[in-house]
Every structure is written in C-alpha cells, then in structure tokens.
Tab-separated table of N, CA and C and ligand atoms in Angstrom:
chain	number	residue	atom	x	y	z
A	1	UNK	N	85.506	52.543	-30.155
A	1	UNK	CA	85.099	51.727	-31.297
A	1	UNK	C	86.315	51.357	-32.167
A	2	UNK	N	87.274	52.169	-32.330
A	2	UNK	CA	88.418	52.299	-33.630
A	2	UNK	C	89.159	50.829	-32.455
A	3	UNK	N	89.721	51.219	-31.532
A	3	UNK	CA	89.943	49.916	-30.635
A	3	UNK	C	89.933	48.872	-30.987
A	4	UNK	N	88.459	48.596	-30.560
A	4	UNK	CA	87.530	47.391	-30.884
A	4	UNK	C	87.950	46.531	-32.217
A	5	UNK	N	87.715	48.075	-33.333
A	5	UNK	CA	87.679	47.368	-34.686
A	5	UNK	C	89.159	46.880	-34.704
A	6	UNK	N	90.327	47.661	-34.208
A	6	UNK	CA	91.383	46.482	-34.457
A	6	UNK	C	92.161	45.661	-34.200
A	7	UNK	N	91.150	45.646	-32.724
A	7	UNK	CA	91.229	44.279	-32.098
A	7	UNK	C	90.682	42.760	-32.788
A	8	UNK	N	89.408	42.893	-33.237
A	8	UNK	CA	89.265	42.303	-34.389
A	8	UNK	C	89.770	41.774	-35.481
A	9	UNK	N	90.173	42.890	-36.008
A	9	UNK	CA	90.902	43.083	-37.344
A	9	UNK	C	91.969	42.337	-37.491
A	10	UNK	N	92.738	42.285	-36.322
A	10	UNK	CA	94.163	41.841	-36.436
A	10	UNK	C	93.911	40.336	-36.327
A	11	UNK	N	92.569	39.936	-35.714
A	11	UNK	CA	92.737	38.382	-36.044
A	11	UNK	C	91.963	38.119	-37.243
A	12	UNK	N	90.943	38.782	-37.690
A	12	UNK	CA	90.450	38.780	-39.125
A	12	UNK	C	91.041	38.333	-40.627
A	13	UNK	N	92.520	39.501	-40.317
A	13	UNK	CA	93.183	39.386	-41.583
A	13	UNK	C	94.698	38.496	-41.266
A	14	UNK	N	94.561	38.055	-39.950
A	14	UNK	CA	96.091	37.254	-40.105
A	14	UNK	C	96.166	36.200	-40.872
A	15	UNK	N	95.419	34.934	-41.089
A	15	UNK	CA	95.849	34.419	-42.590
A	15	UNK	C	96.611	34.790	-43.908
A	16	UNK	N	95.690	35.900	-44.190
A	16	UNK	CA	95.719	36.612	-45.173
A	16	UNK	C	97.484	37.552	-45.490
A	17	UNK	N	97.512	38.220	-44.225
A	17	UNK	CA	98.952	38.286	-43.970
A	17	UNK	C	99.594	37.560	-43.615
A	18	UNK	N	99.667	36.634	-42.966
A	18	UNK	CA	101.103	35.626	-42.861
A	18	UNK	C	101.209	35.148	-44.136
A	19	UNK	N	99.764	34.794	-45.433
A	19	UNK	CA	100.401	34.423	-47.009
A	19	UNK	C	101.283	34.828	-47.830
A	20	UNK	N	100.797	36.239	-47.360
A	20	UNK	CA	101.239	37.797	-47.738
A	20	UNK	C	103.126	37.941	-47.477
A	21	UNK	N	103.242	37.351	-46.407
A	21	UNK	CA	104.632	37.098	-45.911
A	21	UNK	C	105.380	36.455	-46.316
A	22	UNK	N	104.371	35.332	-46.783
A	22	UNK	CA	105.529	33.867	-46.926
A	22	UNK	C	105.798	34.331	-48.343
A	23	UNK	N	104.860	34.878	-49.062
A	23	UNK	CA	104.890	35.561	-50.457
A	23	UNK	C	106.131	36.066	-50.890
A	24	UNK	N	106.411	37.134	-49.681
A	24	UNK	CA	107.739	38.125	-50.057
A	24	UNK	C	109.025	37.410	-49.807
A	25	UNK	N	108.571	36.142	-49.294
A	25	UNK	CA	110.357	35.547	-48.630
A	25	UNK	C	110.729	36.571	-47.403
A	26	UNK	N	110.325	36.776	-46.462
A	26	UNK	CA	111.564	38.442	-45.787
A	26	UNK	C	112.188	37.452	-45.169
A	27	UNK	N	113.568	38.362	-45.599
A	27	UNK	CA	115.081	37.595	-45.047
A	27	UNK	C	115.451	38.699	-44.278
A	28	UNK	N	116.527	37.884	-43.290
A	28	UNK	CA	117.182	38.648	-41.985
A	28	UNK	C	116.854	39.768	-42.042
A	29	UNK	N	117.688	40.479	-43.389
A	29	UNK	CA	117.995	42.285	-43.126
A	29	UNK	C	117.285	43.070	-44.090
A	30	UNK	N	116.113	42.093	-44.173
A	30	UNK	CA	115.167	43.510	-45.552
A	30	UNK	C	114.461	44.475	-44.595
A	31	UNK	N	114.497	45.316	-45.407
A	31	UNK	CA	113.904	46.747	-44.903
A	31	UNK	C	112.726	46.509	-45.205
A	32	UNK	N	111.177	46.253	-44.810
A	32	UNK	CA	110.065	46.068	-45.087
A	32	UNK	C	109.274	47.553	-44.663
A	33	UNK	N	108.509	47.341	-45.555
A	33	UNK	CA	106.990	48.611	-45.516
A	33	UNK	C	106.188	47.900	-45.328
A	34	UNK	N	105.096	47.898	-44.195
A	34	UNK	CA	103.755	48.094	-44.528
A	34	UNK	C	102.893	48.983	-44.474
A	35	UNK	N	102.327	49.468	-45.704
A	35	UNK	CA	101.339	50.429	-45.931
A	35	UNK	C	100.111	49.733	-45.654
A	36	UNK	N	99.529	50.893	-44.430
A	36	UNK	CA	97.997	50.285	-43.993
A	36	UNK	C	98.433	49.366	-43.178
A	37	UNK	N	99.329	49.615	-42.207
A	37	UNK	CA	99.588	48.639	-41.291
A	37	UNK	C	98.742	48.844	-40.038
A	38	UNK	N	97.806	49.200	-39.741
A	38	UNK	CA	96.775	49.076	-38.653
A	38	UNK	C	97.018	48.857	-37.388
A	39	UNK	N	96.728	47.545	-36.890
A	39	UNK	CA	97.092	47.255	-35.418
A	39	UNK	C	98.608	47.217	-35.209
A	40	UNK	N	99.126	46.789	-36.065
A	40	UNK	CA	100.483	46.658	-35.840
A	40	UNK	C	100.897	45.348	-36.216
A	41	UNK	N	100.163	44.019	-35.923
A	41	UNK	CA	100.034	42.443	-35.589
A	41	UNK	C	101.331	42.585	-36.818
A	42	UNK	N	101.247	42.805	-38.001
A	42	UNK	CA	102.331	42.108	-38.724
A	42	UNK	C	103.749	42.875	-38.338
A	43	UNK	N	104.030	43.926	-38.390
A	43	UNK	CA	104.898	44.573	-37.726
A	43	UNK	C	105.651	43.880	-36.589
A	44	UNK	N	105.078	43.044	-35.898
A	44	UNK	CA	106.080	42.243	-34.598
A	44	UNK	C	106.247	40.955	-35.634
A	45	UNK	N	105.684	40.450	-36.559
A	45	UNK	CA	105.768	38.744	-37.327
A	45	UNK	C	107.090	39.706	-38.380
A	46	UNK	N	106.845	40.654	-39.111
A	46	UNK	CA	108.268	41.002	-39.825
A	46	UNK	C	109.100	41.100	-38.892
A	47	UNK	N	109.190	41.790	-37.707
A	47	UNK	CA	110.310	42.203	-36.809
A	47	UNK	C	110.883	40.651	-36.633
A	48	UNK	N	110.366	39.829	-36.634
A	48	UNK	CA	111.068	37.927	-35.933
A	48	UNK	C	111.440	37.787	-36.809
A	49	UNK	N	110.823	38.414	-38.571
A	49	UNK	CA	111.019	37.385	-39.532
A	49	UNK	C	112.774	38.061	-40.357
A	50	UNK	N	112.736	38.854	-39.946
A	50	UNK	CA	113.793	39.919	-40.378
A	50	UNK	C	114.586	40.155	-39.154
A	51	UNK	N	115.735	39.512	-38.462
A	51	UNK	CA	115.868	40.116	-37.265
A	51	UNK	C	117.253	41.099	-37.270
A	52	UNK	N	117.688	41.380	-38.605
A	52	UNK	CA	118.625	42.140	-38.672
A	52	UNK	C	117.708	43.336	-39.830
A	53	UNK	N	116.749	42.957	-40.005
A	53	UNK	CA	116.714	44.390	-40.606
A	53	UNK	C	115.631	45.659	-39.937
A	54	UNK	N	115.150	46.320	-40.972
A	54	UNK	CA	114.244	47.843	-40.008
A	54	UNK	C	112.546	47.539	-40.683
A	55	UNK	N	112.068	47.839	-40.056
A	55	UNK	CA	110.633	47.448	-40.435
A	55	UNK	C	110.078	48.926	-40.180
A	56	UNK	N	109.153	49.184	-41.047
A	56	UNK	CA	108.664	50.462	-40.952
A	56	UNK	C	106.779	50.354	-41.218
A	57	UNK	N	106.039	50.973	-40.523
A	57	UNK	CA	104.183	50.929	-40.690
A	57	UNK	C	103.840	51.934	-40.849
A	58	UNK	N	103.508	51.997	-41.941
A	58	UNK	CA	102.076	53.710	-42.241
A	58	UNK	C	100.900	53.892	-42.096
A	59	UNK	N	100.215	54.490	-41.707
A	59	UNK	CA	98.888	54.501	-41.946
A	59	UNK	C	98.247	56.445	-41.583
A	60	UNK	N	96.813	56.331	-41.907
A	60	UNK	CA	96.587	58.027	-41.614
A	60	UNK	C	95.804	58.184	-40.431
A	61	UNK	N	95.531	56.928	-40.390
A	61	UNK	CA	95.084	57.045	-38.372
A	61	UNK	C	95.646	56.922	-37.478
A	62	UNK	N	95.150	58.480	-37.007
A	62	UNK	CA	96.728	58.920	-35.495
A	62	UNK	C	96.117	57.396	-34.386
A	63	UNK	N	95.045	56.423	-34.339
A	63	UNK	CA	94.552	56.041	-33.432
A	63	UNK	C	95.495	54.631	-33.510
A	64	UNK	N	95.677	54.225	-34.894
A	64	UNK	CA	95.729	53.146	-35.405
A	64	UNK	C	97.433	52.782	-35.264
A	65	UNK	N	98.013	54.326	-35.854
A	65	UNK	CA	99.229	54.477	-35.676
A	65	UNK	C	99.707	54.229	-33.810
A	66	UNK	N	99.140	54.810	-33.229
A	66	UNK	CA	99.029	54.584	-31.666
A	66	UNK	C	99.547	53.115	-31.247
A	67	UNK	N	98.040	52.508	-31.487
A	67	UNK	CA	97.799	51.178	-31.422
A	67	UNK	C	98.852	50.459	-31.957
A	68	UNK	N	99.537	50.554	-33.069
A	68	UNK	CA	100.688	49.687	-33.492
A	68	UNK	C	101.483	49.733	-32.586
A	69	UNK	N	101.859	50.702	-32.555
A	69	UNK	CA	103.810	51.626	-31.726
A	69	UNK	C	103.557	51.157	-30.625
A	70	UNK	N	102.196	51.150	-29.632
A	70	UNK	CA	102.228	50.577	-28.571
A	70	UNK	C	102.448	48.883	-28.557
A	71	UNK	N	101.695	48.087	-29.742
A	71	UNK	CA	102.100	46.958	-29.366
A	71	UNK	C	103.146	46.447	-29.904
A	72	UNK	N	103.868	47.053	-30.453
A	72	UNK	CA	105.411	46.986	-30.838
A	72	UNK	C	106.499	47.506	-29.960
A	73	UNK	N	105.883	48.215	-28.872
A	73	UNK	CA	106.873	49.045	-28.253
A	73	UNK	C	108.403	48.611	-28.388
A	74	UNK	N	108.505	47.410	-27.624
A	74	UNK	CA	109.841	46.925	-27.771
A	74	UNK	C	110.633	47.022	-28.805
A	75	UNK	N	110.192	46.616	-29.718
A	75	UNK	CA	110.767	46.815	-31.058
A	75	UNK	C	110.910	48.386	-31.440
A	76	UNK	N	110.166	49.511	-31.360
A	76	UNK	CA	110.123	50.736	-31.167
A	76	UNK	C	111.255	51.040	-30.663
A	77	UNK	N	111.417	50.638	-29.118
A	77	UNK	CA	112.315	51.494	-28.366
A	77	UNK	C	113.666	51.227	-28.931
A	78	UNK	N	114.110	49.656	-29.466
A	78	UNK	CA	115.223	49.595	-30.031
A	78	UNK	C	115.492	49.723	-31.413
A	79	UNK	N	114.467	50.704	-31.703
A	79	UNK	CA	114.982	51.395	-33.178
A	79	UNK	C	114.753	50.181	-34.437
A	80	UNK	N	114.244	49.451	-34.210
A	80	UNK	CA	113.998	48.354	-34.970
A	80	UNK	C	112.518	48.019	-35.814
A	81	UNK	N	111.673	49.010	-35.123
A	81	UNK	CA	110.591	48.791	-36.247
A	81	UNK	C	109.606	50.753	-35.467
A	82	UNK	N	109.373	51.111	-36.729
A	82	UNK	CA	108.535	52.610	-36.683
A	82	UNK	C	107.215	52.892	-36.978
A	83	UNK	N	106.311	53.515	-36.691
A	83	UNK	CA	105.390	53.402	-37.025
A	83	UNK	C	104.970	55.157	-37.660
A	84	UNK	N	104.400	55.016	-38.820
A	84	UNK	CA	104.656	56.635	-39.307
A	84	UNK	C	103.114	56.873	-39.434
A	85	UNK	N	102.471	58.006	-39.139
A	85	UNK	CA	101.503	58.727	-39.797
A	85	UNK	C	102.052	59.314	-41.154
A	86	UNK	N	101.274	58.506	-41.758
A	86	UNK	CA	101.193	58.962	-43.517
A	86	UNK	C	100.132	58.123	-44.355
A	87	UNK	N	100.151	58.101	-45.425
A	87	UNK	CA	99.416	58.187	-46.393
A	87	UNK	C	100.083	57.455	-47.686
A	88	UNK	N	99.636	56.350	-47.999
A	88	UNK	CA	100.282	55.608	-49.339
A	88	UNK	C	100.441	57.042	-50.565
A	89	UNK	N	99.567	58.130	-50.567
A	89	UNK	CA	99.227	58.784	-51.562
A	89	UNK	C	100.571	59.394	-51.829
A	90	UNK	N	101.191	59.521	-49.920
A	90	UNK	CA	102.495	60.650	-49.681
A	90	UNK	C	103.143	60.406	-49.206
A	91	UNK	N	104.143	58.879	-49.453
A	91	UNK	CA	105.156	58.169	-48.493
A	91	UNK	C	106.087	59.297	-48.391
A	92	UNK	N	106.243	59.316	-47.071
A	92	UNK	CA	107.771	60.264	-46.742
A	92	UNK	C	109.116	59.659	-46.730
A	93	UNK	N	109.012	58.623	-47.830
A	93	UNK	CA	110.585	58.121	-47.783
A	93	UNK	C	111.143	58.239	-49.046
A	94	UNK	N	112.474	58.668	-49.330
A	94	UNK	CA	113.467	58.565	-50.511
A	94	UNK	C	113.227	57.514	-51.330
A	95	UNK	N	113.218	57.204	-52.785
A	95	UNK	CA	113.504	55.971	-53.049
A	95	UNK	C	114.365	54.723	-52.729
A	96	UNK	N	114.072	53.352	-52.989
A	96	UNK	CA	114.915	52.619	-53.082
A	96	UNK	C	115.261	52.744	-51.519
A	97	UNK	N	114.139	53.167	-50.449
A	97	UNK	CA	114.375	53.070	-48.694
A	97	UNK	C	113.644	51.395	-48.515
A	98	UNK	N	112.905	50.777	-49.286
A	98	UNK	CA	112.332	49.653	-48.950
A	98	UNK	C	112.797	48.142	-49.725
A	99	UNK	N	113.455	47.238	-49.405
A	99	UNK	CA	113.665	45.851	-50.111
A	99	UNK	C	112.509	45.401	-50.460
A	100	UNK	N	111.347	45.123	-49.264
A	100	UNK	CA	110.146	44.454	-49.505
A	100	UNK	C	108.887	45.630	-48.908
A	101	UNK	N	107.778	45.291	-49.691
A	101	UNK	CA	106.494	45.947	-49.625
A	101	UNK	C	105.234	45.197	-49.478
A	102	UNK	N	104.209	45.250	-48.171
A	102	UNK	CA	102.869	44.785	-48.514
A	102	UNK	C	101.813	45.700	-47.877
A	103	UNK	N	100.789	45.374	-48.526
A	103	UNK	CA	99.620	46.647	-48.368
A	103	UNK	C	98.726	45.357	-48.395
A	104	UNK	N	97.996	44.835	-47.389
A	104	UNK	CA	96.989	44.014	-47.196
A	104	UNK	C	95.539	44.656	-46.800
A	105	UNK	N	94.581	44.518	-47.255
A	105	UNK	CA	93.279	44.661	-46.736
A	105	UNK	C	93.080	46.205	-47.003
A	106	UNK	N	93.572	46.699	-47.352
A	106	UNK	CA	93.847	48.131	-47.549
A	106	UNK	C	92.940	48.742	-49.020
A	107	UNK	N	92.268	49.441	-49.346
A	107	UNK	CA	91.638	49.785	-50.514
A	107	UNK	C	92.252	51.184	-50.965
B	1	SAM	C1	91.186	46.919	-42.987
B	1	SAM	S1	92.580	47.723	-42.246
B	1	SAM	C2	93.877	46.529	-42.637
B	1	SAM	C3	95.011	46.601	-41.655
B	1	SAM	C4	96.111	45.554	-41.889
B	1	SAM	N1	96.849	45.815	-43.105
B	1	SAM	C5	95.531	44.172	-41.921
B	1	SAM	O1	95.682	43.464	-42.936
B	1	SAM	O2	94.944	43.745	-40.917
B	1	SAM	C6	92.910	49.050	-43.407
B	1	SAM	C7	93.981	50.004	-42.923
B	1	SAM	O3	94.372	50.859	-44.011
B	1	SAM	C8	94.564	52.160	-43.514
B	1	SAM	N2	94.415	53.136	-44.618
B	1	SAM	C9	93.280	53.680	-45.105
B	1	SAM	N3	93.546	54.534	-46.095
B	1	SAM	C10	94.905	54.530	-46.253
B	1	SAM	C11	95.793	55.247	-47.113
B	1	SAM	N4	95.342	56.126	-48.005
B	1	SAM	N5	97.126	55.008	-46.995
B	1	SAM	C12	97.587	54.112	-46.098
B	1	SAM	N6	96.776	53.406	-45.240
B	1	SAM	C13	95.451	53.623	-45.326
B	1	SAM	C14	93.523	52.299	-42.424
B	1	SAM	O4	93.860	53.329	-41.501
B	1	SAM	C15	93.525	50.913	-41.801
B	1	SAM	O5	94.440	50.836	-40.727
C-alpha cells in the first residue's frame, strides 16, 4: 500500500513542487534539504537543478526513505544526493549545513 501511495503521490504533488522550486531559485552548488521528501521525485529535479551541489531527503519512513534512495540511486552512488531517516522535529545536521530548504505537502 505505502508503494502505491507514493507512486501516486509523486505525480499528485509535482506541480506543487516544481513551484516550490522555481520559488527557491536553486543554483548550481546549493546544498538543498528536503524535509518530507517521500518518493524521492524532487530529489532527482534538485539533483539537475543544482549540478554542482549536495542534495539531501528526510523523512521517518524507513519505506519511503527506501523508495527515494532507490530512485535516486545514481545520484546516491555518486555521493551527490542522500536520503536520511529522520524527523523535521530532529534534523541531524549542524547549522548553516543547508543554502536552500522545502517541506511540501508535509503537515
Ligand atoms: C504527503 S507526503 C509529501 C511528500 C513530498 N514532499 C511531496 O510533496 O510529494 C508527506 C511526507 O512527509 C513525511 N513526514 C511525515 N511526518 C514527518 C516529520 N515529522 N518529519 C519529516 N517528514 C515527515 C511522510 O513520511 C511523507 O513522506
């Protein structure tokens, strides 16, 4: 079912995120977050849109987290975009680790 839903999902909310994108400007080498990054879908559109910088995805579903990293793999394997189990509540990063930030669809 979790699948399913974000198979869906990822065409549901892509409008909504590519606005979300054009919003932030991301240039070559920003370090982007997305919190509540789900399927992954924006995670490969920052990785093109940024191609010198690191892209990083959180979320607290080990399923969801899965689902990203796999359809990012490429980008994965060359160290270029991560996908973290966590929690907006409990980012595991230092300050001042992110240029740009979006949290779409996310409550
Ligand atoms: C409706 S989906 C949206 C996914 C994606 N951002 C999009 O726009 O298609 C909501 C996502 O937020 C994640 N989520 C729920 N609670 C969260 C939290 N406390 N911190 C970070 N992500 C959370 C869920 O696991 C899910 O992947």
């Amino acid at each position: 079912m979790g699948r399913l839903i974000a198979f869906i999902m990822a065409r549901k909310t892509w409008r909504q995120n590519l606005r979300v994108m054009d919003a932030l400007s991301i240039e070559q080498g920003d370090r982007t977050l997305d919190v509540g990054c789900g399927h992954g879908r924006s995670l490969t559109e920052l990785a093109s849109r940024a191609a010198t910088g690191r892209i990083v995805g959180v979320g607290p579903s080990e399923l969801m987290v899965e689902i990203a990293a796999r359809r990012n793999w490429a980008h994965v394997e060359a160290d270029r975009v991560s996908v973290v189990l966590a929690s907006m509540e409990s980012l595991p990063f230092p300050d001042d680790s992110f240029d740009k930030v979006l949290c779409v669809h996310v409550l």
